[in-house]
Amino acid sequence: MIHAMEQSAKLSLFPVLHLKRSMLSVLFSLPTSFFAFLLLLLLSYNAFTMFSLHLNSPPLRSPPKLLNLSSSANSPLFNNPHSPLLPNSTQSLSLSIQRPKRVKKHKRGLRSLRSEPRSPVSLFHSRLKAFFNTSCRMRFFMTWISPLKSFGERELFSIESLFKSHPDACLVIVSKSLDSHTGSSILKPFVSNGFRVMAIAPDFGYIFKDTHAELWFNRLKEGNVNPGEVSLGQNLSNLLRLVLLYKFGGTYIDLDVIVLKSFSKLRNTIGAQNFDVRTRKWSRLNNAVLIFDKKHPLLFKFIQEFALTFDGNKWGHNGPYLISRVVSRLNGRPGFNFTVLPPSAFYPVDWRGIRGLFRDGIRSKWLVNKMEQIRKESFAVHLWNKHSRELKVVKGSFVDSIISSCCIFCNT
């Protein structure tokens, strides 16, 4: 019986063995070139597979989105009772965000902006909130975008003059270089004498959030805004002061402004830099001193204008000229409550005449009259650092007299 089963198994395997022998005979009868071609196909497939796995082409970037105010009307960012001031705003923006040619001197700054730390709770927010919880009769902001080695006696005296006229004020200096151990030692004399001053590095993501500045800043980090030839730090300072006042309210002053009198009676105020004697109207405003309530609609317009018309190649375009052109377009529109003070308030001497305040000697009639006007009418004097930084304060000059009357640590 076992033998019969073995015979049956052999018979069942016979067709399979016959098929196998037939296939092998067919393969052996094929020419060698066929096997070479088959091998070539296998190698090509293998190479394609390897390269498709390891050499993926980068994903195509989608074009930058334009700031379309009409389609964003329901967004919380644009919920504002005031209608836009800018005609053809979409056209203006499309010109300002074309793919730029990189400017080498800005590359390092752009890299540092992209690498800003992100955290759920902003350290800037918590520090600022704790600082403002102290007793502050007035809030002041300054910005310092330069290296710490450039922070000198003139900047320190600007802070002295501020606290001389506002001893109960709180001053926040938004600066990465001053927010350091060395920076703390520079400001220590003020803190030790009971003055409330703090240097804090900017958290641009938190500060600009939910404003037009946020959209512009994100495009800048992505490389969709040409920073231009003008210092990027200077333009960031121009924007930073506007957003700080919009979100927190208070007074912004440059660190080359000497404060002479209290600002306590000023509210929602800008100073004119130039005045047309013939028309009795201002011809240019300046942004070195700005005093505004929190969420003031004019600040909203300033920030909007910055984002929509940014030009990094024109000095002043995103600063004093921006303030001037926005205010000139208002033309008495209702809903904007602010005051433009004459040049004597903050800019009694323009950049062309600032040298005269540093000199002593024969007093011209103009200088004598100007000194008298400053004592009577001016809240502050802008020293135009770009034009006076290299000038020495001569003993007996008007600037020397200002220092003597506005200093806190005169005998130290």
Short mmCIF file of C-alpha atoms in Angstrom, two decimals:
data_model
loop_
_atom_site.label_atom_id
_atom_site.label_comp_id
_atom_site.label_asym_id
_atom_site.label_seq_id
_atom_site.Cartn_x
_atom_site.Cartn_y
_atom_site.Cartn_z
CA MET A 1 0.00 0.00 0.00
CA ILE A 2 2.87 2.39 0.84
CA HIS A 3 4.52 1.56 -2.47
CA ALA A 4 1.29 2.41 -4.27
CA MET A 5 1.14 5.80 -2.56
CA GLU A 6 4.74 6.61 -3.57
CA GLN A 7 3.96 5.71 -7.17
CA SER A 8 0.91 7.98 -7.08
CA ALA A 9 2.98 10.96 -5.69
CA LYS A 10 5.62 10.53 -8.42
CA LEU A 11 2.93 10.52 -11.08
CA SER A 12 1.43 13.76 -9.65
CA LEU A 13 4.83 15.51 -9.71
CA PHE A 14 5.59 14.49 -13.27
CA PRO A 15 3.69 17.39 -14.98
CA VAL A 16 5.43 19.93 -12.73
CA LEU A 17 8.88 18.55 -13.46
CA HIS A 18 8.07 18.45 -17.16
CA LEU A 19 6.97 22.14 -17.09
CA LYS A 20 10.13 23.16 -15.23
CA ARG A 21 12.37 21.35 -17.76
CA SER A 22 10.47 23.02 -20.62
CA MET A 23 10.91 26.54 -19.15
CA LEU A 24 14.63 25.99 -18.54
CA SER A 25 15.11 24.73 -22.11
CA VAL A 26 13.35 27.83 -23.45
CA LEU A 27 15.49 30.17 -21.30
CA PHE A 28 18.74 28.44 -22.31
CA SER A 29 17.75 28.77 -25.94
CA LEU A 30 17.42 32.57 -25.66
CA PRO A 31 20.34 34.71 -26.94
CA THR A 32 22.78 36.31 -24.46
CA SER A 33 21.73 39.82 -25.58
CA PHE A 34 18.27 39.27 -24.11
CA PHE A 35 19.75 38.65 -20.66
CA ALA A 36 21.96 41.74 -21.01
CA PHE A 37 18.92 43.85 -21.89
CA LEU A 38 16.98 42.46 -18.93
CA LEU A 39 19.89 43.25 -16.58
CA LEU A 40 20.05 46.80 -17.95
CA LEU A 41 16.35 47.29 -17.22
CA LEU A 42 16.78 46.08 -13.65
CA LEU A 43 19.75 48.42 -13.07
CA SER A 44 17.81 51.40 -14.51
CA TYR A 45 14.82 50.71 -12.29
CA ASN A 46 17.09 50.43 -9.24
CA ALA A 47 18.81 53.74 -10.03
CA PHE A 48 15.49 55.53 -10.55
CA THR A 49 14.22 54.22 -7.23
CA MET A 50 17.30 55.41 -5.36
CA PHE A 51 17.22 58.89 -6.81
CA SER A 52 13.50 59.31 -6.33
CA LEU A 53 13.96 58.53 -2.63
CA HIS A 54 17.00 60.68 -1.89
CA LEU A 55 16.85 63.62 -4.31
CA ASN A 56 13.39 65.02 -3.82
CA SER A 57 12.91 68.40 -5.48
CA PRO A 58 12.00 71.19 -3.03
CA PRO A 59 8.31 72.07 -2.76
CA LEU A 60 7.20 75.07 -4.75
CA ARG A 61 6.63 78.15 -2.58
CA SER A 62 3.25 79.68 -2.89
CA PRO A 63 3.28 83.37 -3.87
CA PRO A 64 3.08 85.84 -0.99
CA LYS A 65 -0.43 86.83 -0.05
CA LEU A 66 -1.36 90.45 -0.58
CA LEU A 67 -2.89 92.43 2.22
CA ASN A 68 -6.43 92.57 0.90
CA LEU A 69 -8.36 94.85 3.21
CA SER A 70 -11.68 94.25 1.51
CA SER A 71 -11.54 90.47 1.91
CA SER A 72 -10.32 90.69 5.48
CA ALA A 73 -13.04 92.91 6.83
CA ASN A 74 -14.33 90.26 9.20
CA SER A 75 -10.91 89.52 10.70
CA PRO A 76 -10.27 90.81 14.25
CA LEU A 77 -7.18 92.55 12.89
CA PHE A 78 -9.24 94.91 10.77
CA ASN A 79 -12.19 95.51 13.07
CA ASN A 80 -11.76 99.25 13.27
CA PRO A 81 -14.49 101.89 13.13
CA HIS A 82 -12.40 104.16 10.92
CA SER A 83 -12.34 103.72 7.16
CA PRO A 84 -8.93 103.20 5.48
CA LEU A 85 -7.08 106.32 4.42
CA LEU A 86 -5.06 104.78 1.65
CA PRO A 87 -6.34 104.83 -1.94
CA ASN A 88 -5.25 101.91 -4.15
CA SER A 89 -3.74 100.21 -1.11
CA THR A 90 -3.50 96.78 -2.78
CA GLN A 91 -1.52 98.24 -5.65
CA SER A 92 0.88 100.00 -3.28
CA LEU A 93 1.49 96.81 -1.32
CA SER A 94 2.09 94.65 -4.37
CA LEU A 95 4.95 96.94 -5.35
CA SER A 96 6.51 96.81 -1.91
CA ILE A 97 6.65 93.02 -1.54
CA GLN A 98 8.21 91.94 -4.83
CA ARG A 99 10.91 89.32 -4.41
CA PRO A 100 14.00 91.35 -3.53
CA LYS A 101 17.62 91.10 -4.38
CA ARG A 102 19.26 90.45 -1.04
CA VAL A 103 21.13 93.34 0.51
CA LYS A 104 24.26 91.88 2.11
CA LYS A 105 24.47 94.23 5.05
CA HIS A 106 20.98 93.17 6.21
CA LYS A 107 21.51 89.40 6.02
CA ARG A 108 22.76 89.05 9.58
CA GLY A 109 19.85 91.09 10.93
CA LEU A 110 17.32 89.05 8.98
CA ARG A 111 18.83 85.79 10.26
CA SER A 112 18.52 86.99 13.85
CA LEU A 113 14.88 87.95 13.25
CA ARG A 114 14.08 84.50 11.86
CA SER A 115 15.68 82.83 14.88
CA GLU A 116 13.64 84.72 17.46
CA PRO A 117 12.64 82.37 20.28
CA ARG A 118 8.96 81.44 20.34
CA SER A 119 7.18 80.52 23.52
CA PRO A 120 3.50 80.32 24.53
CA VAL A 121 3.99 83.09 27.10
CA SER A 122 6.07 86.08 26.05
CA LEU A 123 8.79 87.03 28.51
CA PHE A 124 8.47 90.57 27.16
CA HIS A 125 4.78 90.61 28.12
CA SER A 126 5.32 89.28 31.64
CA ARG A 127 8.23 91.62 32.39
CA LEU A 128 6.44 94.66 31.01
CA LYS A 129 3.25 93.85 32.90
CA ALA A 130 5.13 93.46 36.19
CA PHE A 131 7.01 96.72 35.58
CA PHE A 132 3.89 98.75 34.80
CA ASN A 133 2.18 97.37 37.90
CA THR A 134 4.42 99.67 39.90
CA SER A 135 3.29 103.22 40.63
CA CYS A 136 3.73 105.05 37.30
CA ARG A 137 2.23 108.49 36.79
CA MET A 138 3.39 108.50 33.16
CA ARG A 139 4.72 105.87 30.77
CA PHE A 140 7.71 106.63 28.57
CA PHE A 141 9.28 104.49 25.84
CA MET A 142 12.67 104.75 24.17
CA THR A 143 14.39 102.42 21.70
CA TRP A 144 18.10 101.71 21.30
CA ILE A 145 19.01 99.69 18.21
CA SER A 146 22.78 100.28 18.24
CA PRO A 147 25.59 98.35 19.97
CA LEU A 148 26.19 99.07 23.65
CA LYS A 149 29.52 100.76 22.97
CA SER A 150 27.65 103.58 21.20
CA PHE A 151 25.53 104.33 24.27
CA GLY A 152 27.27 107.35 25.78
CA GLU A 153 26.94 110.43 27.94
CA ARG A 154 24.47 112.16 25.65
CA GLU A 155 22.01 109.24 25.84
CA LEU A 156 22.41 109.07 29.62
CA PHE A 157 21.74 112.76 29.89
CA SER A 158 18.56 112.38 27.84
CA ILE A 159 17.35 109.90 30.49
CA GLU A 160 18.44 112.26 33.27
CA SER A 161 16.48 115.14 31.77
CA LEU A 162 13.39 112.95 31.47
CA PHE A 163 13.45 111.99 35.15
CA LYS A 164 14.31 115.55 36.18
CA SER A 165 10.95 116.69 34.80
CA HIS A 166 9.07 113.42 35.51
CA PRO A 167 10.46 111.85 38.70
CA ASP A 168 7.42 109.54 39.09
CA ALA A 169 7.46 108.25 35.53
CA CYS A 170 8.24 104.74 34.30
CA LEU A 171 10.71 104.45 31.41
CA VAL A 172 11.02 101.34 29.23
CA ILE A 173 14.02 101.23 26.90
CA VAL A 174 13.38 98.57 24.27
CA SER A 175 16.86 97.37 23.40
CA LYS A 176 18.58 94.03 23.00
CA SER A 177 22.05 95.42 23.79
CA LEU A 178 20.95 97.27 26.94
CA ASP A 179 19.04 94.23 28.21
CA SER A 180 22.28 92.67 29.44
CA HIS A 181 24.56 92.60 32.47
CA THR A 182 26.60 95.54 31.15
CA GLY A 183 23.44 97.42 30.24
CA SER A 184 22.08 96.92 33.76
CA SER A 185 25.26 98.41 35.22
CA ILE A 186 24.85 101.47 32.97
CA LEU A 187 21.30 102.06 34.23
CA LYS A 188 22.06 101.11 37.83
CA PRO A 189 22.56 104.73 39.08
CA PHE A 190 18.98 105.53 38.11
CA VAL A 191 17.56 102.39 39.74
CA SER A 192 19.65 102.93 42.88
CA ASN A 193 18.20 106.42 43.22
CA GLY A 194 14.62 105.18 43.02
CA PHE A 195 13.88 105.96 39.37
CA ARG A 196 11.83 103.37 37.52
CA VAL A 197 13.70 102.42 34.35
CA MET A 198 14.00 99.06 32.63
CA ALA A 199 15.77 97.87 29.49
CA ILE A 200 14.08 94.97 27.74
CA ALA A 201 14.91 93.15 24.51
CA PRO A 202 12.09 93.38 21.94
CA ASP A 203 9.88 90.39 21.21
CA PHE A 204 8.74 91.52 17.78
CA GLY A 205 6.35 88.61 17.34
CA TYR A 206 4.47 89.54 20.52
CA ILE A 207 4.67 93.32 20.05
CA PHE A 208 3.47 93.28 16.42
CA LYS A 209 0.79 90.62 16.91
CA ASP A 210 -2.73 91.48 15.64
CA THR A 211 -1.62 94.63 13.81
CA HIS A 212 -0.65 95.44 10.24
CA ALA A 213 2.93 95.33 11.54
CA GLU A 214 2.63 91.57 12.09
CA LEU A 215 1.88 90.88 8.42
CA TRP A 216 4.71 93.12 7.24
CA PHE A 217 7.17 91.60 9.73
CA ASN A 218 6.31 88.04 8.70
CA ARG A 219 6.89 88.91 5.03
CA LEU A 220 10.21 90.48 6.00
CA LYS A 221 11.37 87.31 7.76
CA GLU A 222 10.27 85.19 4.80
CA GLY A 223 12.32 87.33 2.43
CA ASN A 224 9.32 88.87 0.69
CA VAL A 225 10.17 92.45 1.70
CA ASN A 226 13.28 94.18 0.43
CA PRO A 227 14.90 95.82 3.52
CA GLY A 228 16.67 98.32 1.24
CA GLU A 229 19.75 100.41 1.85
CA VAL A 230 18.54 102.32 4.92
CA SER A 231 19.39 100.66 8.24
CA LEU A 232 16.87 97.92 8.97
CA GLY A 233 17.26 98.66 12.68
CA GLN A 234 16.25 102.27 12.10
CA ASN A 235 13.10 101.24 10.25
CA LEU A 236 12.25 98.66 12.91
CA SER A 237 12.58 101.45 15.48
CA ASN A 238 10.20 103.62 13.41
CA LEU A 239 7.62 100.84 13.50
CA LEU A 240 8.31 99.73 17.06
CA ARG A 241 7.51 103.12 18.61
CA LEU A 242 4.15 103.25 16.83
CA VAL A 243 3.06 99.77 17.93
CA LEU A 244 4.28 100.23 21.52
CA LEU A 245 2.18 103.37 21.88
CA TYR A 246 -0.79 101.75 20.12
CA LYS A 247 -0.77 98.75 22.46
CA PHE A 248 0.23 100.39 25.75
CA GLY A 249 -0.20 104.15 25.41
CA GLY A 250 2.23 106.75 26.70
CA THR A 251 5.05 108.89 25.36
CA TYR A 252 7.85 107.95 23.00
CA ILE A 253 11.01 110.07 22.79
CA ASP A 254 14.31 109.59 20.98
CA LEU A 255 17.50 109.30 22.99
CA ASP A 256 18.84 112.53 21.47
CA VAL A 257 15.96 114.57 22.91
CA ILE A 258 16.58 116.69 26.01
CA VAL A 259 13.44 117.17 28.11
CA LEU A 260 12.99 120.65 29.57
CA LYS A 261 9.46 120.62 31.03
CA SER A 262 6.78 118.17 32.12
CA PHE A 263 4.62 116.57 29.41
CA SER A 264 1.81 115.90 31.88
CA LYS A 265 -0.62 118.33 30.22
CA LEU A 266 0.02 117.02 26.70
CA ARG A 267 -2.23 114.37 25.20
CA ASN A 268 -2.40 112.83 21.72
CA THR A 269 0.27 115.18 20.45
CA ILE A 270 2.74 115.38 17.57
CA GLY A 271 5.31 118.10 17.00
CA ALA A 272 5.85 119.98 13.75
CA GLN A 273 9.43 120.14 12.52
CA ASN A 274 8.93 122.90 9.96
CA PHE A 275 6.46 125.75 9.73
CA ASP A 276 5.50 127.80 6.70
CA VAL A 277 5.47 131.42 7.83
CA ARG A 278 3.49 132.48 4.76
CA THR A 279 0.62 130.00 5.08
CA ARG A 280 0.87 129.69 8.88
CA LYS A 281 0.73 125.89 8.50
CA TRP A 282 3.20 123.11 9.22
CA SER A 283 5.10 121.65 6.28
CA ARG A 284 6.65 118.63 8.00
CA LEU A 285 6.05 116.64 11.18
CA ASN A 286 8.53 114.50 13.10
CA ASN A 287 8.32 111.23 15.04
CA ALA A 288 11.08 111.86 17.63
CA VAL A 289 8.41 112.76 20.22
CA LEU A 290 4.97 111.10 20.15
CA ILE A 291 2.35 111.27 22.92
CA PHE A 292 -0.75 109.09 22.46
CA ASP A 293 -3.46 107.20 24.27
CA LYS A 294 -3.66 103.43 23.92
CA LYS A 295 -5.41 102.24 20.70
CA HIS A 296 -5.55 105.75 19.26
CA PRO A 297 -6.95 105.56 15.69
CA LEU A 298 -4.21 107.78 14.28
CA LEU A 299 -1.58 105.28 15.45
CA PHE A 300 -3.58 102.58 13.66
CA LYS A 301 -3.29 104.60 10.45
CA PHE A 302 0.44 105.14 10.95
CA ILE A 303 1.05 101.38 11.35
CA GLN A 304 -1.14 100.62 8.36
CA GLU A 305 0.76 103.14 6.23
CA PHE A 306 4.09 101.61 7.26
CA ALA A 307 2.98 98.12 6.22
CA LEU A 308 1.43 99.17 2.92
CA THR A 309 4.01 101.67 1.66
CA PHE A 310 7.31 100.48 3.19
CA ASP A 311 10.38 101.59 1.23
CA GLY A 312 13.76 100.69 2.68
CA ASN A 313 15.72 102.81 0.19
CA LYS A 314 14.41 106.26 1.12
CA TRP A 315 15.62 107.85 4.34
CA GLY A 316 12.70 109.12 6.44
CA HIS A 317 10.06 107.54 4.21
CA ASN A 318 8.96 105.18 7.00
CA GLY A 319 9.54 107.73 9.77
CA PRO A 320 8.99 111.52 9.75
CA TYR A 321 7.67 111.56 6.17
CA LEU A 322 5.20 108.78 7.01
CA ILE A 323 3.78 110.79 9.92
CA SER A 324 3.53 113.87 7.70
CA ARG A 325 1.77 112.29 4.75
CA VAL A 326 -0.81 110.40 6.85
CA VAL A 327 -1.78 113.49 8.87
CA SER A 328 -1.93 115.62 5.71
CA ARG A 329 -4.48 113.20 4.23
CA LEU A 330 -6.81 113.44 7.22
CA ASN A 331 -7.97 116.93 6.30
CA GLY A 332 -10.06 117.37 9.41
CA ARG A 333 -11.83 114.02 9.22
CA PRO A 334 -13.96 113.31 12.30
CA GLY A 335 -12.91 110.59 14.73
CA PHE A 336 -9.26 111.59 15.07
CA ASN A 337 -8.51 113.67 18.14
CA PHE A 338 -4.94 114.97 18.20
CA THR A 339 -2.90 118.15 18.38
CA VAL A 340 0.01 119.31 16.23
CA LEU A 341 2.30 121.58 18.24
CA PRO A 342 4.49 124.21 16.55
CA PRO A 343 8.22 123.56 16.03
CA SER A 344 9.09 125.50 19.19
CA ALA A 345 7.60 122.68 21.31
CA PHE A 346 10.12 119.91 20.48
CA TYR A 347 12.17 121.11 17.49
CA PRO A 348 13.01 124.78 18.21
CA VAL A 349 16.22 124.47 16.16
CA ASP A 350 16.38 122.36 13.01
CA TRP A 351 19.37 120.26 11.98
CA ARG A 352 20.94 123.14 10.04
CA GLY A 353 21.17 125.39 13.10
CA ILE A 354 21.91 122.86 15.85
CA ARG A 355 25.67 123.62 15.84
CA GLY A 356 24.98 127.08 17.22
CA LEU A 357 23.68 125.62 20.50
CA PHE A 358 26.99 123.85 21.13
CA ARG A 359 29.21 126.92 20.69
CA ASP A 360 30.17 129.79 22.95
CA GLY A 361 31.48 133.19 22.03
CA ILE A 362 29.85 136.14 20.32
CA ARG A 363 26.09 135.64 20.58
CA SER A 364 24.23 136.57 17.44
CA LYS A 365 20.83 138.18 17.65
CA TRP A 366 19.29 135.00 16.23
CA LEU A 367 20.89 132.81 18.88
CA VAL A 368 19.90 135.11 21.74
CA ASN A 369 16.29 135.19 20.52
CA LYS A 370 16.27 131.45 19.98
CA MET A 371 17.56 130.75 23.49
CA GLU A 372 14.87 132.98 24.95
CA GLN A 373 12.20 131.24 22.89
CA ILE A 374 13.38 127.79 24.03
CA ARG A 375 13.23 128.79 27.70
CA LYS A 376 9.67 130.09 27.31
CA GLU A 377 8.02 127.77 24.80
CA SER A 378 9.89 124.49 24.48
CA PHE A 379 9.03 121.22 26.21
CA ALA A 380 12.14 119.57 24.79
CA VAL A 381 15.04 120.11 22.38
CA HIS A 382 15.91 117.61 19.69
CA LEU A 383 19.70 117.56 19.25
CA TRP A 384 19.68 115.88 15.81
CA ASN A 385 22.35 113.34 16.67
CA LYS A 386 23.19 112.62 13.05
CA HIS A 387 24.41 116.20 12.70
CA SER A 388 25.70 116.91 16.21
CA ARG A 389 27.11 113.63 17.54
CA GLU A 390 30.70 114.66 16.87
CA LEU A 391 30.26 118.13 18.40
CA LYS A 392 31.78 118.83 21.80
CA VAL A 393 29.77 120.67 24.41
CA VAL A 394 31.67 123.92 24.93
CA LYS A 395 31.50 125.39 28.42
CA GLY A 396 29.22 128.41 28.39
CA SER A 397 27.22 127.19 25.39
CA PHE A 398 23.45 126.85 25.48
CA VAL A 399 23.67 123.05 25.58
CA ASP A 400 26.03 123.36 28.54
CA SER A 401 23.45 125.56 30.25
CA ILE A 402 20.70 122.98 29.55
CA ILE A 403 22.83 120.21 31.04
CA SER A 404 23.40 122.22 34.20
CA SER A 405 19.68 122.85 34.69
CA CYS A 406 18.34 119.40 33.74
CA CYS A 407 20.87 116.97 35.19
CA ILE A 408 20.26 114.68 38.17
CA PHE A 409 23.79 113.45 38.88
CA CYS A 410 25.50 116.81 38.36
CA ASN A 411 27.93 116.38 41.25
CA THR A 412 28.70 112.70 40.78
#
